[in-house]
Coordinates of C-alpha atoms in Angstrom, one line a residue:
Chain A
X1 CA -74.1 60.7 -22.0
X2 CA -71.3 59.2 -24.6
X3 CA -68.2 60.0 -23.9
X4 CA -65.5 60.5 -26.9
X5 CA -62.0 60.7 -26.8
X6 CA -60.8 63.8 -28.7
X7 CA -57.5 66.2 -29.6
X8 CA -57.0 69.0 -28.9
X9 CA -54.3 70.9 -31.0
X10 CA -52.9 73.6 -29.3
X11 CA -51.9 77.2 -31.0
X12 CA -47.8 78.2 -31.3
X13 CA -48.6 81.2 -28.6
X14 CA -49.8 78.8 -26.1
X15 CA -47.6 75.7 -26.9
X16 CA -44.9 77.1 -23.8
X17 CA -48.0 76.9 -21.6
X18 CA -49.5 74.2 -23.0
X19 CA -49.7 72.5 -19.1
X20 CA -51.9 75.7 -17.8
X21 CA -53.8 75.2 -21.5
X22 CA -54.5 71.0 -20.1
X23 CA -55.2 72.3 -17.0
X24 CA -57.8 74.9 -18.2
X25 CA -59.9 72.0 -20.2
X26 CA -59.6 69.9 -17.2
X27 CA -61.9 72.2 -15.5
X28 CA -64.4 72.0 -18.8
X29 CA -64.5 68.4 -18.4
X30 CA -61.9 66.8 -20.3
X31 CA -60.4 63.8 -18.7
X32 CA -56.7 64.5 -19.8
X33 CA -54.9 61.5 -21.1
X34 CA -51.9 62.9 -22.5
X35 CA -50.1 66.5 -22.7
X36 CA -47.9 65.9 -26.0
X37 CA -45.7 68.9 -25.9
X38 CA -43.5 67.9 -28.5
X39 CA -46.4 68.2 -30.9
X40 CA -48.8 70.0 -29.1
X41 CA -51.6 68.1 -28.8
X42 CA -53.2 67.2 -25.8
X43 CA -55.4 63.6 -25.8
X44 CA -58.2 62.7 -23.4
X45 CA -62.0 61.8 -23.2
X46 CA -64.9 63.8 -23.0
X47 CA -68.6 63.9 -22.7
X48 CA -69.9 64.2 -26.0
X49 CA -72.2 67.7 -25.0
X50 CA -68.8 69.5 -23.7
X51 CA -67.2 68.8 -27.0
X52 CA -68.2 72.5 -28.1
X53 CA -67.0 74.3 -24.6
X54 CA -63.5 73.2 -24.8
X55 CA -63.4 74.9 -28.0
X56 CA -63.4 78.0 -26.4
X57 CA -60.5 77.3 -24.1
X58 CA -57.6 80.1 -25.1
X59 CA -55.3 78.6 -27.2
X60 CA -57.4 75.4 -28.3
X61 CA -57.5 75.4 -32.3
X62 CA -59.4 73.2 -33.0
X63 CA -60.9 69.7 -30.9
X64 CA -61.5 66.6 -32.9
X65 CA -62.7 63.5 -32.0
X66 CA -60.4 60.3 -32.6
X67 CA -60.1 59.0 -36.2
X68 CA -60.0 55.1 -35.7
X69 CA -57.2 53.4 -38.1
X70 CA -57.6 49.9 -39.2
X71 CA -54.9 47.8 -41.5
X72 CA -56.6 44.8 -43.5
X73 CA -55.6 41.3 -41.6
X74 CA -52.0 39.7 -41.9
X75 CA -52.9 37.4 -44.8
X76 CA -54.3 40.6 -47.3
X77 CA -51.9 40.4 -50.2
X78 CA -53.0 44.1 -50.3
X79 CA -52.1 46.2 -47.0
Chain B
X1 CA -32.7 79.4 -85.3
X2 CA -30.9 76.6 -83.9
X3 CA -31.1 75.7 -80.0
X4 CA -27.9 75.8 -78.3
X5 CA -26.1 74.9 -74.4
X6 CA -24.2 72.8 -72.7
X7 CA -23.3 69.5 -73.8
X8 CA -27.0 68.1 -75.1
X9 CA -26.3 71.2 -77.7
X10 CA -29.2 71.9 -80.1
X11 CA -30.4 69.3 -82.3
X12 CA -32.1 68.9 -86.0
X13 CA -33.8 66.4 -87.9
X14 CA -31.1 65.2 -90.5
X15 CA -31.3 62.8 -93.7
X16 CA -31.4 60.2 -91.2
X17 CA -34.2 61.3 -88.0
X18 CA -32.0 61.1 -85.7
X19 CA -31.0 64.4 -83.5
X20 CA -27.3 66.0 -84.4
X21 CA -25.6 68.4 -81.8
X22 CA -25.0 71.4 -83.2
X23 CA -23.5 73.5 -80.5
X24 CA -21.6 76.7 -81.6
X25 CA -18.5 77.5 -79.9
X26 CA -16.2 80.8 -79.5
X27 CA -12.9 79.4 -79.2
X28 CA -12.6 79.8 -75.8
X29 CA -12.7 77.6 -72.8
X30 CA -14.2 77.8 -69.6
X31 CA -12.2 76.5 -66.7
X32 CA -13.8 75.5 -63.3
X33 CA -11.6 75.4 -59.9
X34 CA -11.8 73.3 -57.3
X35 CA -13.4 74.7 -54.1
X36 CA -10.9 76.9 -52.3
X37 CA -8.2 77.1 -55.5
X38 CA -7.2 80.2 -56.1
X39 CA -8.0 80.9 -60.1
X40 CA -5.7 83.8 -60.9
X41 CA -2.7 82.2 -59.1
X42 CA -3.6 78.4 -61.1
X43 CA -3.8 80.1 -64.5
X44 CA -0.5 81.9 -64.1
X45 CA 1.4 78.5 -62.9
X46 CA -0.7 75.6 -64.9
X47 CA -0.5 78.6 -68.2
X48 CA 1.3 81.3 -67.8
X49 CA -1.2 83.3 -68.2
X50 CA -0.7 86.7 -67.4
X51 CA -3.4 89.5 -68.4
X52 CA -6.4 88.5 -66.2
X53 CA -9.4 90.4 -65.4
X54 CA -10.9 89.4 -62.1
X55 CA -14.9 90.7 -61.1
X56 CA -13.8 91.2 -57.9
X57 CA -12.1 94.0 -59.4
X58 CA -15.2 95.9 -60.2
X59 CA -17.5 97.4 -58.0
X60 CA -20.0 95.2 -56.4
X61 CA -18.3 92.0 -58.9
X62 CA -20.2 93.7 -62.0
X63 CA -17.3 93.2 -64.9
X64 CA -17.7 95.8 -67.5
X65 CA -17.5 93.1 -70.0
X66 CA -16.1 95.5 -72.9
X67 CA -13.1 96.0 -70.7
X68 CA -12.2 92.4 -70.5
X69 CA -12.1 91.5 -73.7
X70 CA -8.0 91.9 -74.0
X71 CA -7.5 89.8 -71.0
X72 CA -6.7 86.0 -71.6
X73 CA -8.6 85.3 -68.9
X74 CA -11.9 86.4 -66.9
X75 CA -12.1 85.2 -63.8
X76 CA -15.6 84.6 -62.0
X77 CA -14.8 84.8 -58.4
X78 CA -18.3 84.0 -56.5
X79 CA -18.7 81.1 -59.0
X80 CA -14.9 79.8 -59.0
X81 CA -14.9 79.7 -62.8
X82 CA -12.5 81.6 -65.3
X83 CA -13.6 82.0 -69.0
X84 CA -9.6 81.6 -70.7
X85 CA -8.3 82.4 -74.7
X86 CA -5.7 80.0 -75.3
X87 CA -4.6 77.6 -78.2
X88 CA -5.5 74.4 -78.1
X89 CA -2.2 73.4 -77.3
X90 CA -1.6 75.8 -74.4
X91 CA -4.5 74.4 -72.9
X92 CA -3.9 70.8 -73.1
X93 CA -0.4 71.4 -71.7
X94 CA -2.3 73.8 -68.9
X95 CA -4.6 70.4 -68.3
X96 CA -1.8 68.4 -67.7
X97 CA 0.3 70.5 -65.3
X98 CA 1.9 70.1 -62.5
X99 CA -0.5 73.2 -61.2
X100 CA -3.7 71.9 -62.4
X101 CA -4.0 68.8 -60.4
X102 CA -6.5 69.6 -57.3
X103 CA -7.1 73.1 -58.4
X104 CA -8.8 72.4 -61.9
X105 CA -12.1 70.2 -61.8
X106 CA -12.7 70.6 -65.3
X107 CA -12.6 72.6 -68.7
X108 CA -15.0 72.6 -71.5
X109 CA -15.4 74.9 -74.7
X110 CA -17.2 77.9 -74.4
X111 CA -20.6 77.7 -75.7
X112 CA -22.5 80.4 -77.6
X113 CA -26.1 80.6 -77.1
X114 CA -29.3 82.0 -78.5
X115 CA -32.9 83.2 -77.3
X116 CA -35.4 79.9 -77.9
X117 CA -37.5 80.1 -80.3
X118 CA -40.4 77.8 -82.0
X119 CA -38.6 74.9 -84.4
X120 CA -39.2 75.5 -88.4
X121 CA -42.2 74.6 -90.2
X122 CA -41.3 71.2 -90.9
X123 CA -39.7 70.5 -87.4
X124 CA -43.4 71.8 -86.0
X125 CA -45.4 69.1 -88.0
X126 CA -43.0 66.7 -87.1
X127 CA -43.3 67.6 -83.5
X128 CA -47.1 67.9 -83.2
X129 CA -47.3 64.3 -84.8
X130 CA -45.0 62.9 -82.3
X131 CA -47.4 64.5 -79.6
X132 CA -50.4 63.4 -80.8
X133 CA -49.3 59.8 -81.0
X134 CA -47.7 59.9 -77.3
X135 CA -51.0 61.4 -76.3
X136 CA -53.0 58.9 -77.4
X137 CA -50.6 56.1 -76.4
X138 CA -49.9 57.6 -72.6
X139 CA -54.0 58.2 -72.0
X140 CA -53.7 59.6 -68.3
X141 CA -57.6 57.9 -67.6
X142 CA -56.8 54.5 -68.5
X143 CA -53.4 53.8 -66.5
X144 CA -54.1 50.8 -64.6
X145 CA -51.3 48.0 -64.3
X146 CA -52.8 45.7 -66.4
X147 CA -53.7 48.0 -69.2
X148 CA -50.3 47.7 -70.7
X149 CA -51.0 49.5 -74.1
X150 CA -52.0 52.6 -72.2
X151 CA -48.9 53.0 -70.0
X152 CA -46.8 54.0 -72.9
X153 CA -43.1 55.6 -71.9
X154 CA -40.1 54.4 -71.4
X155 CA -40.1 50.6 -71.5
X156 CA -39.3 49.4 -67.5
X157 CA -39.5 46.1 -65.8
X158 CA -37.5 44.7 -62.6
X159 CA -37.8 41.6 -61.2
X160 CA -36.7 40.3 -57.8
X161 CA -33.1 38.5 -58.2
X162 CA -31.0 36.6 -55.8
X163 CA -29.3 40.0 -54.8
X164 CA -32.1 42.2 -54.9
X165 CA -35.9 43.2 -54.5
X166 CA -36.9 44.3 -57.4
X167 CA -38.1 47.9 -55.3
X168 CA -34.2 47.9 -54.5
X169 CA -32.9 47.8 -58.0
X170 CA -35.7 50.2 -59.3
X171 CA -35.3 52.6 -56.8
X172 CA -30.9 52.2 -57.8
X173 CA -30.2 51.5 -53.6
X174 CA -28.8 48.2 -55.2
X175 CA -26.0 50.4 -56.6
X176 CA -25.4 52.8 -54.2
X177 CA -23.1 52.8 -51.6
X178 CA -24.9 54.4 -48.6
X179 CA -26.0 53.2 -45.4
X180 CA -28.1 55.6 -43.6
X181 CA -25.3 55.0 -41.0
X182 CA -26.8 57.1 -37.9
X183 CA -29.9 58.7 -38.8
X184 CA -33.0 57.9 -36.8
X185 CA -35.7 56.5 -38.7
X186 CA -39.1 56.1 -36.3
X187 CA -41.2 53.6 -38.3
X188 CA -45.0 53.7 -36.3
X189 CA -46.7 50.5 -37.0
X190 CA -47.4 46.9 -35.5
X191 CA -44.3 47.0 -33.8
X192 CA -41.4 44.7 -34.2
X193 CA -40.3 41.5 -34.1
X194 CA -37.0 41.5 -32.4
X195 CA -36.6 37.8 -32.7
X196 CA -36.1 37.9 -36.4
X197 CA -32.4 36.9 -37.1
X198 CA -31.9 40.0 -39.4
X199 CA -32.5 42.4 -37.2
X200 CA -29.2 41.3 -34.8
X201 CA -27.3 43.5 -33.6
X202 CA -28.6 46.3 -34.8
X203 CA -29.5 49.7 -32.8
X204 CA -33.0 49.5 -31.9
X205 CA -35.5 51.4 -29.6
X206 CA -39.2 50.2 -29.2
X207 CA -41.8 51.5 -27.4
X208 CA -45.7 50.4 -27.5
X209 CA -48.2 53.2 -27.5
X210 CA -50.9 50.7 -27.5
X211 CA -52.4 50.1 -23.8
X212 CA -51.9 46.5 -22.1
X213 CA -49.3 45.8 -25.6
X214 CA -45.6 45.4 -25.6
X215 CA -43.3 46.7 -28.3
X216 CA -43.5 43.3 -29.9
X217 CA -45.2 42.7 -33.8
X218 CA -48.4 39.8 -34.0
X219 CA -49.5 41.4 -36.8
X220 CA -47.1 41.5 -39.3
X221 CA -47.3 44.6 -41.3
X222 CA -45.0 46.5 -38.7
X223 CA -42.0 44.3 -39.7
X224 CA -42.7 43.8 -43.1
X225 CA -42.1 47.9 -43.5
X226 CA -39.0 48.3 -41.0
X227 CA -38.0 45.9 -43.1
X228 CA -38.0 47.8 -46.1
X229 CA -36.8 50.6 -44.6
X230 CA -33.6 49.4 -43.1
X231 CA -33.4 45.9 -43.3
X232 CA -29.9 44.6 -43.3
X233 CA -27.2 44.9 -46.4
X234 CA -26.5 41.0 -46.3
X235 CA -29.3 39.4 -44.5
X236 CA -28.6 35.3 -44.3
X237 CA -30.0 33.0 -47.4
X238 CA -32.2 35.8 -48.9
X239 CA -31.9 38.7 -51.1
X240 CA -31.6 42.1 -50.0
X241 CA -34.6 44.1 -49.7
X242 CA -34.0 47.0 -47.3
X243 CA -33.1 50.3 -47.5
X244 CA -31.2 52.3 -45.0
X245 CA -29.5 49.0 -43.4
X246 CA -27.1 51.2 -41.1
X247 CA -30.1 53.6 -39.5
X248 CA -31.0 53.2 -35.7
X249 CA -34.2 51.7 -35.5
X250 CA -37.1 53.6 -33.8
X251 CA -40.0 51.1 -33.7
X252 CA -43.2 52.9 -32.1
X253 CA -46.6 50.3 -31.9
X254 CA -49.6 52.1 -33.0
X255 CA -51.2 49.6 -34.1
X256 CA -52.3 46.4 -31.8
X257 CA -51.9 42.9 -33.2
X258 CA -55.4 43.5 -34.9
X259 CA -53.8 45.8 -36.7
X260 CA -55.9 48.8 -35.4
X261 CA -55.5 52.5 -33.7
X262 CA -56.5 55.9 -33.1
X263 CA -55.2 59.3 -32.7
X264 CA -54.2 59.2 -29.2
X265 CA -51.4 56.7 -29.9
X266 CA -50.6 57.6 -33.1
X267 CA -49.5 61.0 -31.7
X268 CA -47.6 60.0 -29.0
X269 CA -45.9 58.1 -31.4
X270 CA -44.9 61.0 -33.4
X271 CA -44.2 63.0 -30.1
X272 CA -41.9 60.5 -29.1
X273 CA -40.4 60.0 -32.5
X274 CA -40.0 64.0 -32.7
X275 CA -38.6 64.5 -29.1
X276 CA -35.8 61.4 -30.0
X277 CA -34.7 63.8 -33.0
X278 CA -35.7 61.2 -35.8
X279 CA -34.9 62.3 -39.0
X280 CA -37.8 60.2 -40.8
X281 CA -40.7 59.4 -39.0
X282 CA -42.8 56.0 -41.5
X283 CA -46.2 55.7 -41.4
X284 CA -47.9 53.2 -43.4
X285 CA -51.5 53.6 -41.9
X286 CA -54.4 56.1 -42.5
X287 CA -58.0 57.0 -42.7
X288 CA -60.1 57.4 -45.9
X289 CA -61.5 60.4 -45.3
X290 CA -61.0 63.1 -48.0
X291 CA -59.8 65.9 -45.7
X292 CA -56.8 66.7 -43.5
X293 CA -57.6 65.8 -39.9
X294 CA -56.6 68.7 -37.9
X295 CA -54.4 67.3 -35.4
X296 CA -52.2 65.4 -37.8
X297 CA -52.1 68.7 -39.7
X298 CA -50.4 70.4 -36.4
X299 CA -48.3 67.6 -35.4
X300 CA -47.2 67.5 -38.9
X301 CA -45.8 71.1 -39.4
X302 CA -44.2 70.8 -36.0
X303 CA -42.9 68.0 -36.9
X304 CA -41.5 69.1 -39.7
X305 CA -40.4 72.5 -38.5
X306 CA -38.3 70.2 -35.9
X307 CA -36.3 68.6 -38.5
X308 CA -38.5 64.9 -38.1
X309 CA -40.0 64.1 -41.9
X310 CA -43.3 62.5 -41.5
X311 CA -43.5 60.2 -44.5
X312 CA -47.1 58.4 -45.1
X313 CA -48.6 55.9 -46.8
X314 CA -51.0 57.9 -50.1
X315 CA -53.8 55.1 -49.7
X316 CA -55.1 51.7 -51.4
X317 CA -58.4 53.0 -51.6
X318 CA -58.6 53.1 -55.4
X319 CA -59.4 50.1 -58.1
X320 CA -58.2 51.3 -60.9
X321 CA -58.7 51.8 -63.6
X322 CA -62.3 53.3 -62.9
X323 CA -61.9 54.3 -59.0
X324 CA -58.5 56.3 -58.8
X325 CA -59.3 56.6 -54.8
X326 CA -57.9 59.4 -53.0
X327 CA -55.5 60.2 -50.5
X328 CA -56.7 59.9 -47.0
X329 CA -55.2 61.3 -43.3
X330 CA -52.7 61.4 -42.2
X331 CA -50.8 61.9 -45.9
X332 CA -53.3 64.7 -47.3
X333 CA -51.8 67.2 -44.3
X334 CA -50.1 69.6 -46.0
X335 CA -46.9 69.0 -43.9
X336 CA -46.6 65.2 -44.3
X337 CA -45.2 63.8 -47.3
X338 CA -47.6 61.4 -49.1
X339 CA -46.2 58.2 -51.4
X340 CA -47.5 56.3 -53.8
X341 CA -47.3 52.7 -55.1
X342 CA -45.6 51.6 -58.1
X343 CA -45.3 47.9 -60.0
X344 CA -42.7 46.6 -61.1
X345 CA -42.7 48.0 -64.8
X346 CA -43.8 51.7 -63.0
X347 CA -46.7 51.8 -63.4
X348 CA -49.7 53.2 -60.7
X349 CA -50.9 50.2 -59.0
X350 CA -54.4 49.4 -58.8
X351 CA -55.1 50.2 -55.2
X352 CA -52.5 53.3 -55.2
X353 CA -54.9 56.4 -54.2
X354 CA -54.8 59.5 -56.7
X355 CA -54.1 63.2 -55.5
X356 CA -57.0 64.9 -53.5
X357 CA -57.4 69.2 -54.8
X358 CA -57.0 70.6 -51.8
X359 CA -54.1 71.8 -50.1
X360 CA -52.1 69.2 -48.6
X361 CA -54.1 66.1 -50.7
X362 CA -51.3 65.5 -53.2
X363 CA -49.2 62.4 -53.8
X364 CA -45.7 64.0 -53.4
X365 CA -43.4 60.9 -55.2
X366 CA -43.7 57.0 -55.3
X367 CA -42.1 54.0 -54.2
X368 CA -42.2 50.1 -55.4
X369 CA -45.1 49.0 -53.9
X370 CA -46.4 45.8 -55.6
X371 CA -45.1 42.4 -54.7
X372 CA -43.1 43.9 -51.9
X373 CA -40.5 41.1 -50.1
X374 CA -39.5 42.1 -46.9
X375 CA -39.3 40.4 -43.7
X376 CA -42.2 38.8 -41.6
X377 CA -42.4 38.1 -37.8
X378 CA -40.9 34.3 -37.0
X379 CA -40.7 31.8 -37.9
X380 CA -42.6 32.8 -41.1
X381 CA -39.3 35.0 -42.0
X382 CA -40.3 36.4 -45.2
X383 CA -43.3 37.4 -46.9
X384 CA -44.6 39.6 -50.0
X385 CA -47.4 41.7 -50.3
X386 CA -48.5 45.3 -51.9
X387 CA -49.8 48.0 -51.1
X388 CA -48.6 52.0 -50.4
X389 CA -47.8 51.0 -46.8
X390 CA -44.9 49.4 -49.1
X391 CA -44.1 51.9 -50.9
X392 CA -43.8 54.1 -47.8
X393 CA -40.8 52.6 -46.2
X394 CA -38.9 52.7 -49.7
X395 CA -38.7 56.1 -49.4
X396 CA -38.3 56.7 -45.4
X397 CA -35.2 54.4 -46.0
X398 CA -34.5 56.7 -48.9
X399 CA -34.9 60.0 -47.1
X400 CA -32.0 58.9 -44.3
X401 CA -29.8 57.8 -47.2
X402 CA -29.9 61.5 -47.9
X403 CA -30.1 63.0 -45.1
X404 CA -26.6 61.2 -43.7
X405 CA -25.2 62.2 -47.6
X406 CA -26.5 65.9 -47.6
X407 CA -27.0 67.0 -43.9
X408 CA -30.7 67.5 -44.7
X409 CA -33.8 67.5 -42.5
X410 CA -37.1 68.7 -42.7
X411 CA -38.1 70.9 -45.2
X412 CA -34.6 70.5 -47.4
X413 CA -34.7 66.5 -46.7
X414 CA -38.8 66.7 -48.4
X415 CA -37.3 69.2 -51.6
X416 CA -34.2 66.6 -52.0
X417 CA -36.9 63.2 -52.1
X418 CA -39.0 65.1 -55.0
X419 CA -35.5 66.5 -56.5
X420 CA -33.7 63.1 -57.1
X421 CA -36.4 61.0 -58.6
X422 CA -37.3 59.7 -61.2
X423 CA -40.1 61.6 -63.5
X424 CA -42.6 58.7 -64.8
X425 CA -44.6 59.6 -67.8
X426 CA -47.4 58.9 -65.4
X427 CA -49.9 61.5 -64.1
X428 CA -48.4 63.7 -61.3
X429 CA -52.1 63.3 -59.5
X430 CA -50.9 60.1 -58.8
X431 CA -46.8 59.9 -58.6
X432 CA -46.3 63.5 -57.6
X433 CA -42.7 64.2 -58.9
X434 CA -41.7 60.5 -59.4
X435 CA -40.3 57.3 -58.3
X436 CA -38.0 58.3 -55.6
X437 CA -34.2 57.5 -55.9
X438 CA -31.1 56.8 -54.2
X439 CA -28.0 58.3 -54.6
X440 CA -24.4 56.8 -55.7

């Protein structure tokens, strides 16, 4: 099974528990990567058939998987 | 009926075209006071004036204005302003008093003014001819850079000097005096190159977000933009071309040397930038996809709700004139302010992405982003290139040149960018409220 690495925003109720709110989608599989409190995100890699159940974690808004960036090379007159 | 207020007054075609002010006075003057002078006390000594009606006499400062009309002055005490009825004389003596200096700001005749109305008959023809024409000359579909004749308006071109990028001069940092002196300014990118003999001395923290990478720039872009945004005032053998040149430096890589990321470092860059307290957080990087991407949308109102700007680059994804592009994440989040790129005679650049409908998708100002000099990782030095990732630091550097002026963060710092620029007769789709400029 692919895994995907996803983020999970966290609501402004849950952002003062936002460890208990990692901790909770630890135990629905997500491999926690980072807990970004400032923001309230929390980053980490999943399997890509649990991407629906840590939805439903309390507090979750919303999970997405990671949006890959890419500049053009050093040499693009355009960047 | 004739127009009338402050000191553009009305106007109306005479013999000769050209507008005439026409302001209508009552023979009074109206007198403003410094902040914390004391009106009724400065009239009496600068004047001698002795009958003064005051509104914070009357209940809840609402002057019965038919009872004030014997008094040589009415004073305006919320608004530190007195309306005065004196003789000319009297009130150039009053000007030059002994009382008036540090307490009087300035006095200017009292204007009398009318409900607007629609201009005569004559004035209306005139007026719907001049629109036509600007209409057809200022087409919004066909303003490409390159299709002079349809970027009509006023006539603007800069060009890089020995002083001065030619961003610097449009964007008036060349004549202002500020520095940025203190304000954070994160700049997440390619990183740095510390080596590069402008950046000496100067206040800098870096941290790399990208696994198994140091701090360090091998791409290029990364310096390039913390180089527009506060490269030095006087950097050795080269023009100027950066912004806030007294700002500390937060240089977060999120982007490797191949010039490519992902959410996960991305937002620990802006959680870093936002738990350091950085006023301006620059992001010249993004997606193109048409929709705001939920997590940049959270970490973008906290962000902003935290006093940390999040300033990002609109898009090159256009190729204009036929493809106007659109803005992609993380700029189309509602709560991150997106830029676009301007040439050098203000224009929308080719590649500069147009205004998305939904909420959050608009280009909120524009910065010079065409030709761009700034500085390169060593021993290259210098380079130029385009693009809104240009553009971008222009106005980062911008926003802490206000923010140390005004106090401003967040919110107030976003209202002041689109407040002090300059309105392009250009589509808004694509340069939101204008090129964005310093202050003296």
């Amino acid at each position: 099974m692919a895994r995907v690495s996803v983020s999970c925003s966290v609501d402004d109720e849950h952002l003062p528990s936002i460890g208990a709110v990692a901790e909770a989608l630890r135990e629905r599989g997500l491999d926690v990567a980072q807990v970004l409190d400032g923001v309230g995100v929390i980053t980490g890699e999943v399997a890509d058939d649990r991407r629906g159940a840590l939805q439903e974690v309390p507090g979750v808004l919303s999970v997405d998987a990671d949006l890959p960036v890419q500049l053009p090379p050093p040499d693009s007159p355009v960047q | 009926m004739i127009e009338s207020g402050s000191s553009s007054g009305g106007w109306e075609a005479t013999g000769s075209g050209s507008p005439v002010s026409t302001a209508q006075t009552t023979g009074r003057y109206v007198v403003v006071f410094e902040d914390g002078a004391e009106p009724q006390e400065t009239l009496t000594a600068a004047a001698g004036l002795s009958s003064m009606a005051d509104s914070r006499d009357f209940d809840s400062q609402a002057m019965d204005m038919a009872q004030t009309e014997g008094s040589e002055a009415t004073v305006f005490a919320e608004l530190g302003i007195a309306v005065v009825a004196i003789d000319p004389e009297r009130l150039g003596a009053m000007q030059t008093s002994q009382a008036a200096r540090g307490a009087i700001v300035d006095v200017a005749p009292e204007l009398i003014h009318h409900v607007l109305t629609e201009p005569a008959d004559y004035l209306r023809g005139y007026r719907d001819g001049v629109n036509d024409l600007a209409g057809r000359l200022g087409g919004d579909e066909d303003e490409a850079a390159g299709d002079s004749a349809a970027q009509a308006g006023p006539s603007a071109s800069f060009a890089d000097n020995d002083e001065f990028t030619w961003g610097l001069q449009a964007t008036r940092v060349s004549t202002s005096s500020r520095s940025g002196d203190g304000v954070k300014v994160a700049v997440l990118d390619t990183g740095l190159d510390a080596t590069h003999p402008d950046f000496v001395g100067r206040d800098i923290t870096a941290a790399s977000f990208i696994p198994g990478a140091s701090p360090h720039d091998g791409h290029g872009h990364g310096t390039h933009c913390i180089g527009t945004a506060c490269g030095p005032k006087a950097p050795s053998g080269s023009r100027r071309y950066g912004v806030a040149y007294e700002c500390d430096i937060f240089t977060g890589k999120v982007l490797s040397d191949e010039g490519s990321g992902s959410d996960a470092g991305i937002l620990a860059g802006i959680n870093w930038a936002v738990a350091n307290d950085c006023a301006v957080i620059s992001m010249s990087l993004g997606a193109d996809i048409a929709r705001p991407h939920p997590p940049y949308s959270t970490a973008g109102r906290r962000a902003l709700a935290r006093g940390s700007l999040i300033i990002a680059a609109a898009g090159n994804n256009a190729n204009r004139p036929g493809d106007k592009g659109f803005v992609g994440a993380p700029a189309n989040s509602p709560d991150i302010l997106a830029v676009g790129a301007l040439d050098s005679r203000l224009r929308v650049a080719r590649f500069s992405a147009r205004s998305l409908p939904g909420r959050g998708g608009q280009v909120d100002v524009a910065g010079p982003g065409v030709d761009v000099y700034s500085s390169w990782p060593m021993p290259t030095r210098y380079h130029t290139i385009s693009g809104t990732s240009m553009a971008t630091p222009h106005v980062a550097g911008l926003a802490a040149l206000w923010s140390k002026a005004t106090g401003r963060r967040g919110l107030e710092l976003w209202a002041t960018l689109a407040k002090e620029s300059r309105r392009l007769p250009r589509p808004s789709v694509d340069v939101g409220s204008g090129l964005s400029l310093a202050g003296w």
